[in-house]
Tab-separated table of C-alpha atoms in Angstrom:
chain	number	residue	atom	x	y	z
A	248	GLU	CA	86.033	126.130	99.211
A	249	VAL	CA	87.779	123.112	101.031
A	250	GLN	CA	89.524	124.334	104.192
A	251	LEU	CA	91.620	122.310	106.748
A	252	VAL	CA	92.881	124.128	109.639
A	253	GLU	CA	95.425	122.390	112.053
A	254	SER	CA	95.851	123.391	115.688
A	255	GLY	CA	97.403	121.861	118.915
A	256	GLY	CA	100.950	122.044	117.912
A	257	GLY	CA	103.702	123.341	120.369
A	258	LEU	CA	106.762	122.386	122.626
A	259	VAL	CA	106.427	119.218	124.494
A	260	GLN	CA	109.161	116.999	126.550
A	261	PRO	CA	110.094	113.750	125.559
A	262	GLY	CA	107.718	111.224	126.802
A	263	GLY	CA	104.880	113.856	126.880
A	264	SER	CA	101.451	113.892	124.908
A	265	LEU	CA	99.792	116.276	122.614
A	266	ARG	CA	96.525	116.264	120.830
A	267	LEU	CA	96.398	117.716	117.373
A	268	SER	CA	93.060	119.039	115.623
A	269	CYS	CA	92.120	119.684	112.174
A	270	ALA	CA	89.040	121.692	111.460
A	271	ALA	CA	87.351	120.893	108.247
A	272	SER	CA	84.983	123.097	106.196
A	273	GLY	CA	83.839	123.547	102.638
A	274	PHE	CA	82.996	119.799	101.910
A	275	THR	CA	80.938	117.063	103.418
A	276	PHE	CA	83.559	115.808	106.096
A	277	SER	CA	81.806	112.550	106.780
A	278	SER	CA	82.169	111.281	103.322
A	279	TYR	CA	85.999	111.317	103.201
A	280	TRP	CA	88.907	109.310	104.566
A	281	MET	CA	91.434	111.482	106.373
A	282	ASN	CA	95.161	111.275	106.499
A	283	TRP	CA	97.889	112.849	108.788
A	284	VAL	CA	101.157	113.285	107.307
A	285	ARG	CA	104.249	114.807	108.866
A	286	GLN	CA	107.362	116.779	107.697
A	287	THR	CA	110.720	117.265	109.529
A	288	PRO	CA	112.016	120.718	109.020
A	289	GLY	CA	114.099	120.523	105.765
A	290	LYS	CA	113.199	116.929	105.017
A	291	GLY	CA	110.464	115.198	103.299
A	292	LEU	CA	107.018	113.972	103.646
A	293	VAL	CA	106.162	110.911	105.689
A	294	TRP	CA	102.505	109.404	106.070
A	295	VAL	CA	101.403	109.100	109.714
A	296	SER	CA	97.991	107.606	109.865
A	297	ARG	CA	94.777	107.369	108.012
A	298	ILE	CA	91.159	107.036	109.231
A	299	SER	CA	88.125	105.886	107.269
A	300	ASN	CA	85.027	108.252	106.875
A	301	ASP	CA	83.163	106.713	109.756
A	302	GLY	CA	85.913	106.302	111.875
A	303	SER	CA	85.687	102.323	111.981
A	304	SER	CA	88.888	101.740	110.235
A	305	THR	CA	92.358	103.021	111.124
A	306	SER	CA	96.140	102.474	110.014
A	307	TYR	CA	99.413	103.862	110.995
A	308	ALA	CA	103.032	104.046	110.111
A	309	ASP	CA	105.200	101.490	111.893
A	310	SER	CA	107.113	104.460	113.499
A	311	VAL	CA	104.205	105.499	115.428
A	312	LYS	CA	101.901	102.398	115.850
A	313	GLY	CA	100.927	101.931	119.712
A	314	ARG	CA	101.923	105.846	120.398
A	315	PHE	CA	99.636	107.554	118.219
A	316	THR	CA	95.616	107.388	117.746
A	317	ILE	CA	93.570	108.976	114.828
A	318	SER	CA	90.111	109.586	115.556
A	319	ARG	CA	87.357	111.979	114.115
A	320	ASP	CA	84.150	113.612	115.104
A	321	ASN	CA	81.963	114.042	112.281
A	322	ALA	CA	79.320	116.065	113.928
A	323	LYS	CA	82.155	118.700	114.731
A	324	ASN	CA	83.743	118.174	111.269
A	325	THR	CA	87.015	117.516	112.916
A	326	LEU	CA	89.963	114.949	112.639
A	327	TYR	CA	92.310	114.389	115.590
A	328	LEU	CA	95.841	113.004	116.472
A	329	GLN	CA	96.489	111.986	120.061
A	330	MET	CA	100.225	111.644	120.434
A	331	ASN	CA	101.689	109.870	123.362
A	332	SER	CA	105.275	108.830	124.471
A	333	LEU	CA	106.643	111.488	122.284
A	334	ARG	CA	110.188	111.332	121.147
A	335	ALA	CA	112.667	113.796	119.621
A	336	GLU	CA	112.306	112.245	116.270
A	337	ASP	CA	108.464	113.054	116.209
A	338	THR	CA	109.488	116.720	115.746
A	339	ALA	CA	107.834	117.955	112.406
A	340	VAL	CA	104.902	119.893	110.812
A	341	TYR	CA	101.904	117.871	110.838
A	342	TYR	CA	99.580	118.099	108.154
A	343	CYS	CA	95.947	116.797	107.726
A	344	ALA	CA	94.964	115.948	104.364
A	345	ARG	CA	91.683	115.017	102.647
A	346	ARG	CA	91.104	111.477	100.861
A	347	GLY	CA	92.456	108.120	101.756
A	348	THR	CA	93.984	107.035	98.463
A	349	THR	CA	95.245	110.307	97.127
A	350	PRO	CA	95.457	113.124	99.583
A	351	ASP	CA	93.920	116.098	97.714
A	352	TYR	CA	93.625	119.052	99.906
A	353	TRP	CA	96.109	119.777	102.753
A	354	GLY	CA	96.069	122.054	105.644
A	355	GLN	CA	98.806	124.336	106.430
A	356	GLY	CA	100.231	122.341	109.121
A	357	THR	CA	101.163	122.572	112.757
A	358	LEU	CA	104.691	122.378	114.355
A	359	VAL	CA	105.231	119.869	117.007
A	360	THR	CA	108.715	120.100	118.559
A	361	VAL	CA	109.868	117.507	121.061
A	362	SER	CA	112.311	118.700	123.295
A	363	SER	CA	113.644	119.190	126.892
B	87	GLN	CA	107.118	100.647	104.741
B	88	SER	CA	110.481	101.852	102.991
B	89	ALA	CA	110.123	105.260	101.026
B	90	LEU	CA	109.750	105.552	97.615
B	91	THR	CA	112.975	106.096	95.664
B	92	GLN	CA	113.085	109.710	93.820
B	93	PRO	CA	116.320	111.492	92.698
B	94	ARG	CA	117.298	114.380	95.130
B	95	SER	CA	117.646	117.052	92.351
B	96	VAL	CA	116.908	117.597	88.706
B	97	SER	CA	117.357	120.695	86.747
B	98	GLY	CA	116.387	122.421	83.452
B	99	SER	CA	116.407	125.632	81.507
B	100	PRO	CA	113.168	127.558	80.802
B	101	GLY	CA	111.215	125.880	78.003
B	102	GLN	CA	113.040	122.626	78.426
B	103	SER	CA	111.399	119.404	79.627
B	104	VAL	CA	112.461	117.309	82.850
B	105	THR	CA	111.255	114.025	84.116
B	106	ILE	CA	111.443	112.815	87.764
B	107	SER	CA	111.339	109.263	88.452
B	108	CYS	CA	109.658	107.499	91.490
B	109	THR	CA	110.453	103.644	92.274
B	110	GLY	CA	108.757	101.393	94.645
B	111	THR	CA	107.991	97.832	94.753
B	112	SER	CA	105.235	95.377	93.409
B	113	SER	CA	103.559	95.925	96.746
B	114	ASP	CA	103.086	99.804	96.245
B	115	VAL	CA	103.672	101.601	93.029
B	116	GLY	CA	103.457	98.343	90.967
B	117	ASP	CA	100.147	97.212	92.603
B	118	TYR	CA	98.123	100.189	92.835
B	119	ASN	CA	97.217	102.863	90.318
B	120	TYR	CA	96.958	105.596	93.100
B	121	VAL	CA	100.322	107.127	92.461
B	122	SER	CA	100.168	110.948	92.949
B	123	TRP	CA	102.671	113.784	92.585
B	124	TYR	CA	102.985	116.894	94.789
B	125	GLN	CA	104.670	120.219	94.333
B	126	GLN	CA	105.815	122.135	97.427
B	127	HIS	CA	107.265	125.737	97.554
B	128	PRO	CA	109.270	126.740	100.689
B	129	GLY	CA	107.068	127.196	103.677
B	130	LYS	CA	103.952	126.074	101.933
B	131	ALA	CA	101.659	123.168	101.874
B	132	PRO	CA	102.019	120.336	99.213
B	133	LYS	CA	99.969	120.874	96.154
B	134	LEU	CA	98.340	117.888	94.238
B	135	MET	CA	99.413	118.000	90.695
B	136	ILE	CA	99.010	114.676	89.302
B	137	SER	CA	96.447	112.016	90.812
B	138	ASP	CA	95.864	108.420	89.912
B	139	VAL	CA	99.075	108.076	88.032
B	140	SER	CA	98.082	110.524	85.213
B	141	LYS	CA	95.119	112.704	86.065
B	142	ARG	CA	95.666	116.412	86.290
B	143	PRO	CA	93.395	118.093	88.836
B	144	SER	CA	91.307	121.218	87.751
B	145	GLY	CA	93.816	124.089	87.717
B	146	VAL	CA	96.984	122.281	87.038
B	147	PRO	CA	98.543	123.299	83.741
B	148	ASP	CA	98.785	120.413	81.042
B	149	ARG	CA	102.483	120.957	80.959
B	150	PHE	CA	102.452	118.535	84.017
B	151	SER	CA	101.988	114.902	83.088
B	152	GLY	CA	102.156	111.486	84.974
B	153	SER	CA	102.863	107.831	83.794
B	154	LYS	CA	103.774	104.497	85.356
B	155	SER	CA	105.668	101.453	84.290
B	156	GLY	CA	105.909	98.628	86.423
B	157	ASN	CA	107.240	99.633	89.938
B	158	THR	CA	108.374	103.019	88.416
B	159	ALA	CA	106.303	106.214	88.025
B	160	SER	CA	107.276	109.334	86.301
B	161	LEU	CA	106.231	113.034	86.518
B	162	THR	CA	107.185	115.139	83.383
B	163	ILE	CA	107.255	118.931	83.265
B	164	SER	CA	107.504	120.375	79.726
B	165	GLY	CA	108.175	123.928	78.763
B	166	LEU	CA	109.921	124.783	82.070
B	167	GLN	CA	108.752	127.905	83.695
B	168	ALA	CA	110.659	129.749	86.550
B	169	GLU	CA	107.825	129.013	88.974
B	170	ASP	CA	108.057	125.435	88.610
B	171	GLU	CA	111.182	125.527	90.827
B	172	ALA	CA	110.169	123.683	93.813
B	173	ASP	CA	110.329	120.266	95.787
B	174	TYR	CA	108.342	117.398	94.076
B	175	TYR	CA	107.205	114.636	96.118
B	176	CYS	CA	105.643	111.121	94.541
B	177	CYS	CA	103.174	109.173	96.752
B	178	SER	CA	101.870	105.820	96.407
B	179	TYR	CA	98.634	104.303	98.323
B	180	ALA	CA	99.623	100.695	99.234
B	181	GLY	CA	96.501	99.389	100.975
B	182	SER	CA	97.130	99.503	104.697
B	183	TYR	CA	99.535	102.250	104.554
B	184	THR	CA	100.832	105.213	102.378
B	185	LEU	CA	104.382	105.991	101.012
B	186	PHE	CA	106.060	109.030	100.132
B	187	GLY	CA	109.162	109.568	97.990
B	188	GLY	CA	112.090	111.555	99.814
B	189	GLY	CA	111.401	114.376	97.304
B	190	THR	CA	113.140	116.012	94.264
B	191	LYS	CA	114.426	119.572	94.254
B	192	LEU	CA	113.729	121.036	90.916
B	193	THR	CA	115.966	123.859	89.728
B	194	VAL	CA	115.052	126.117	86.896
B	195	LEU	CA	118.352	127.346	85.486
């Protein structure tokens, strides 16, 4: 069974940093591109970032480019999102999702709140 | 990177059919056959209902179908059931980025 479990969310002050993790199991993690997608409470889904299966290729939404960094450790079956210079508008539930072209399996999400 | 355009809400009675549209541009929906649709119930993670414009993943009822014409994709739900009431999001791969629609709330009357 495919499982994705996010962690690392919490309350952080504006300008602060946070690193999210996504632990994957039930499939060959190193074979899949992975995504981060966020959802502001009560609002829609917004794609954040994507990484290739071997970590050599990454892409970002304009809204996070230069502030967020996606990475992965295939030996640990774990996806990461390093978030720096956080802003109030980054407040959201962050989901990791498998597969590059069509996110198929999603985790349950981790809530990030940026507030003073 | 503008969001895809979906109606904010649609509604239908049990047994009826509804169609949700998703309009993009020639750089996303119109250029790739990687349009997908997700169902999201409150407090839950999105669930993939349609991939690659019209493919249904295993376990998704055949009441759900997808199509695309030009820059507009559509999700049709036939034989509406109470459990279909949810938010629906379209999504399009666009090469260096991915776009989601703003979401459509489906109400089953």
